[in-house]
């Protein structure tokens, strides 16, 4: 299965596991975010499509929703890196410097603060465009996308 196996969440975990502390280039960190969080979100969304008794053309919808999940997963992880960089520990509920203390490369350390902020918006916008192109009228998914970009913890 491409969502769970080596081309999915397990593959993402394998990328991260041997690297504590770890350094990654931009392509590798994007792949990690795609495999771990993107596949996790895509799996849940695809299950909802498959379980819906009212949706037709489920194969095409699953492809679109998988792409949507990938984009919001990457946006979520970049936002997570931004929050760790910008927010106070009490707001986050965890150390705001744990990646730095563990010498982990993050999206922010690779591209800088402003580019990371722009990229969160880029991935979220692409996710919304995927929904629109697929003809999915899904206000809850649009709200989820906005939440990912605007969240503070």
mmCIF file of C-alpha atoms in Angstrom:
data_model
loop_
_atom_site.group_PDB
_atom_site.id
_atom_site.type_symbol
_atom_site.label_atom_id
_atom_site.label_comp_id
_atom_site.label_asym_id
_atom_site.label_seq_id
_atom_site.Cartn_x
_atom_site.Cartn_y
_atom_site.Cartn_z
ATOM 1 C CA UNK A 1 0.000 0.000 0.000
ATOM 2 C CA UNK A 2 1.442 3.371 -1.002
ATOM 3 C CA UNK A 3 -0.082 5.099 2.010
ATOM 4 C CA UNK A 4 1.317 2.841 4.706
ATOM 5 C CA UNK A 5 4.255 0.849 3.285
ATOM 6 C CA UNK A 6 7.738 1.880 2.240
ATOM 7 C CA UNK A 7 6.294 4.448 -0.180
ATOM 8 C CA UNK A 8 4.163 5.871 2.632
ATOM 9 C CA UNK A 9 4.272 6.428 6.379
ATOM 10 C CA UNK A 10 6.721 3.594 7.073
ATOM 11 C CA UNK A 11 9.092 4.995 4.469
ATOM 12 C CA UNK A 12 8.920 8.401 6.133
ATOM 13 C CA UNK A 13 9.630 6.890 9.506
ATOM 14 C CA UNK A 14 12.611 5.057 8.019
ATOM 15 C CA UNK A 15 13.999 8.349 6.685
ATOM 16 C CA UNK A 16 13.846 9.930 10.109
ATOM 17 C CA UNK A 17 14.621 7.038 12.435
ATOM 18 C CA UNK A 18 18.409 6.659 12.060
ATOM 19 C CA UNK A 19 19.001 10.409 12.135
ATOM 20 C CA UNK A 20 19.007 11.753 15.690
ATOM 21 C CA UNK A 21 20.625 14.199 15.381
ATOM 22 C CA UNK A 22 19.982 14.471 11.683
ATOM 23 C CA UNK A 23 20.620 16.765 8.814
ATOM 24 C CA UNK A 24 18.690 16.662 5.578
ATOM 25 C CA UNK A 25 18.606 18.560 2.334
ATOM 26 C CA UNK A 26 15.396 20.245 1.170
ATOM 27 C CA UNK A 27 14.332 17.406 -1.140
ATOM 28 C CA UNK A 28 14.717 14.855 1.667
ATOM 29 C CA UNK A 29 12.818 16.907 4.230
ATOM 30 C CA UNK A 30 9.963 17.459 1.760
ATOM 31 C CA UNK A 31 9.900 13.710 1.102
ATOM 32 C CA UNK A 32 9.842 13.027 4.845
ATOM 33 C CA UNK A 33 6.876 15.391 5.312
ATOM 34 C CA UNK A 34 5.143 13.909 2.268
ATOM 35 C CA UNK A 35 5.589 10.344 3.483
ATOM 36 C CA UNK A 36 4.825 10.794 7.163
ATOM 37 C CA UNK A 37 2.165 13.451 7.565
ATOM 38 C CA UNK A 38 0.945 13.667 3.977
ATOM 39 C CA UNK A 39 0.280 9.934 3.759
ATOM 40 C CA UNK A 40 -1.310 9.839 7.212
ATOM 41 C CA UNK A 41 -3.794 12.557 6.300
ATOM 42 C CA UNK A 42 -4.381 11.127 2.829
ATOM 43 C CA UNK A 43 -5.183 7.702 4.290
ATOM 44 C CA UNK A 44 -7.903 9.040 6.570
ATOM 45 C CA UNK A 45 -9.389 11.193 3.841
ATOM 46 C CA UNK A 46 -9.426 8.328 1.339
ATOM 47 C CA UNK A 47 -11.200 6.114 3.860
ATOM 48 C CA UNK A 48 -13.898 8.761 4.234
ATOM 49 C CA UNK A 49 -14.375 8.883 0.452
ATOM 50 C CA UNK A 50 -14.602 5.109 0.215
ATOM 51 C CA UNK A 51 -17.077 4.899 3.101
ATOM 52 C CA UNK A 52 -19.410 7.555 1.702
ATOM 53 C CA UNK A 53 -22.597 6.069 0.299
ATOM 54 C CA UNK A 54 -23.371 9.193 -1.765
ATOM 55 C CA UNK A 55 -20.133 9.791 -3.643
ATOM 56 C CA UNK A 56 -19.690 8.460 -7.146
ATOM 57 C CA UNK A 57 -16.475 8.111 -9.171
ATOM 58 C CA UNK A 58 -14.608 7.177 -6.012
ATOM 59 C CA UNK A 59 -11.403 6.236 -7.840
ATOM 60 C CA UNK A 60 -10.944 9.751 -9.227
ATOM 61 C CA UNK A 61 -11.992 11.324 -5.934
ATOM 62 C CA UNK A 62 -9.503 9.162 -4.041
ATOM 63 C CA UNK A 63 -6.713 10.326 -6.339
ATOM 64 C CA UNK A 64 -7.663 13.967 -5.798
ATOM 65 C CA UNK A 65 -8.110 13.576 -2.054
ATOM 66 C CA UNK A 66 -4.745 11.792 -1.838
ATOM 67 C CA UNK A 67 -3.070 14.777 -3.517
ATOM 68 C CA UNK A 68 -4.960 17.149 -1.233
ATOM 69 C CA UNK A 69 -3.791 15.180 1.817
ATOM 70 C CA UNK A 70 -0.207 15.295 0.595
ATOM 71 C CA UNK A 71 -0.290 19.066 0.232
ATOM 72 C CA UNK A 72 -1.903 19.758 3.589
ATOM 73 C CA UNK A 73 0.467 17.282 5.234
ATOM 74 C CA UNK A 74 3.491 19.177 3.956
ATOM 75 C CA UNK A 75 1.866 22.509 4.888
ATOM 76 C CA UNK A 76 1.168 21.141 8.389
ATOM 77 C CA UNK A 77 4.785 20.085 8.911
ATOM 78 C CA UNK A 78 6.220 23.373 7.637
ATOM 79 C CA UNK A 79 3.813 25.254 9.921
ATOM 80 C CA UNK A 80 4.953 23.014 12.771
ATOM 81 C CA UNK A 81 8.559 24.006 12.077
ATOM 82 C CA UNK A 82 7.534 27.674 11.970
ATOM 83 C CA UNK A 83 5.689 27.406 15.270
ATOM 84 C CA UNK A 84 8.658 25.801 16.966
ATOM 85 C CA UNK A 85 10.825 28.632 15.674
ATOM 86 C CA UNK A 86 8.437 31.492 16.528
ATOM 87 C CA UNK A 87 6.164 30.497 19.421
ATOM 88 C CA UNK A 88 6.857 30.439 23.137
ATOM 89 C CA UNK A 89 7.047 27.022 24.820
ATOM 90 C CA UNK A 90 3.953 27.680 26.941
ATOM 91 C CA UNK A 91 1.884 28.370 23.813
ATOM 92 C CA UNK A 92 3.162 25.243 22.072
ATOM 93 C CA UNK A 93 2.881 22.957 25.066
ATOM 94 C CA UNK A 94 6.379 21.650 24.331
ATOM 95 C CA UNK A 95 9.900 23.007 24.071
ATOM 96 C CA UNK A 96 10.108 25.545 21.290
ATOM 97 C CA UNK A 97 13.731 24.693 20.672
ATOM 98 C CA UNK A 98 13.701 20.880 20.708
ATOM 99 C CA UNK A 99 14.721 20.549 17.058
ATOM 100 C CA UNK A 100 17.553 23.033 17.572
ATOM 101 C CA UNK A 101 18.653 21.325 20.794
ATOM 102 C CA UNK A 102 18.638 17.941 19.048
ATOM 103 C CA UNK A 103 20.520 19.385 16.048
ATOM 104 C CA UNK A 104 17.709 18.549 13.634
ATOM 105 C CA UNK A 105 17.395 20.200 10.274
ATOM 106 C CA UNK A 106 13.997 21.783 9.758
ATOM 107 C CA UNK A 107 12.313 23.419 6.804
ATOM 108 C CA UNK A 108 12.932 26.816 8.423
ATOM 109 C CA UNK A 109 16.659 26.182 8.859
ATOM 110 C CA UNK A 110 16.909 25.213 5.189
ATOM 111 C CA UNK A 111 14.902 27.969 3.472
ATOM 112 C CA UNK A 112 14.545 30.697 6.094
ATOM 113 C CA UNK A 113 11.558 32.109 7.908
ATOM 114 C CA UNK A 114 9.976 34.140 5.103
ATOM 115 C CA UNK A 115 10.257 31.412 2.470
ATOM 116 C CA UNK A 116 8.836 28.831 4.881
ATOM 117 C CA UNK A 117 5.824 31.099 5.526
ATOM 118 C CA UNK A 118 5.323 31.547 1.789
ATOM 119 C CA UNK A 119 5.608 27.810 1.211
ATOM 120 C CA UNK A 120 2.921 26.999 3.803
ATOM 121 C CA UNK A 121 0.561 29.278 1.898
ATOM 122 C CA UNK A 122 1.671 27.762 -1.413
ATOM 123 C CA UNK A 123 0.978 24.171 -0.339
ATOM 124 C CA UNK A 124 -2.351 25.152 1.259
ATOM 125 C CA UNK A 125 -3.411 27.032 -1.882
ATOM 126 C CA UNK A 126 -2.497 24.054 -4.032
ATOM 127 C CA UNK A 127 -4.546 21.799 -1.746
ATOM 128 C CA UNK A 128 -7.594 24.034 -2.192
ATOM 129 C CA UNK A 129 -7.057 24.118 -5.952
ATOM 130 C CA UNK A 130 -6.985 20.302 -6.043
ATOM 131 C CA UNK A 131 -10.378 20.196 -4.322
ATOM 132 C CA UNK A 132 -11.817 22.747 -6.732
ATOM 133 C CA UNK A 133 -10.436 20.964 -9.781
ATOM 134 C CA UNK A 134 -11.956 17.685 -8.590
ATOM 135 C CA UNK A 135 -15.320 19.398 -8.135
ATOM 136 C CA UNK A 136 -15.363 18.641 -4.422
ATOM 137 C CA UNK A 137 -17.606 21.005 -2.511
ATOM 138 C CA UNK A 138 -16.042 20.354 0.877
ATOM 139 C CA UNK A 139 -16.225 23.383 3.184
ATOM 140 C CA UNK A 140 -14.865 21.335 6.098
ATOM 141 C CA UNK A 141 -11.708 20.532 4.132
ATOM 142 C CA UNK A 142 -11.303 24.199 3.223
ATOM 143 C CA UNK A 143 -11.651 25.056 6.923
ATOM 144 C CA UNK A 144 -9.087 22.383 7.794
ATOM 145 C CA UNK A 145 -6.686 23.867 5.261
ATOM 146 C CA UNK A 146 -7.140 27.351 6.720
ATOM 147 C CA UNK A 147 -6.677 26.010 10.248
ATOM 148 C CA UNK A 148 -3.376 24.382 9.295
ATOM 149 C CA UNK A 149 -2.044 27.707 8.028
ATOM 150 C CA UNK A 150 -3.403 29.785 10.922
ATOM 151 C CA UNK A 151 -2.797 27.483 13.879
ATOM 152 C CA UNK A 152 -0.694 28.739 16.763
ATOM 153 C CA UNK A 153 0.137 25.412 18.420
#
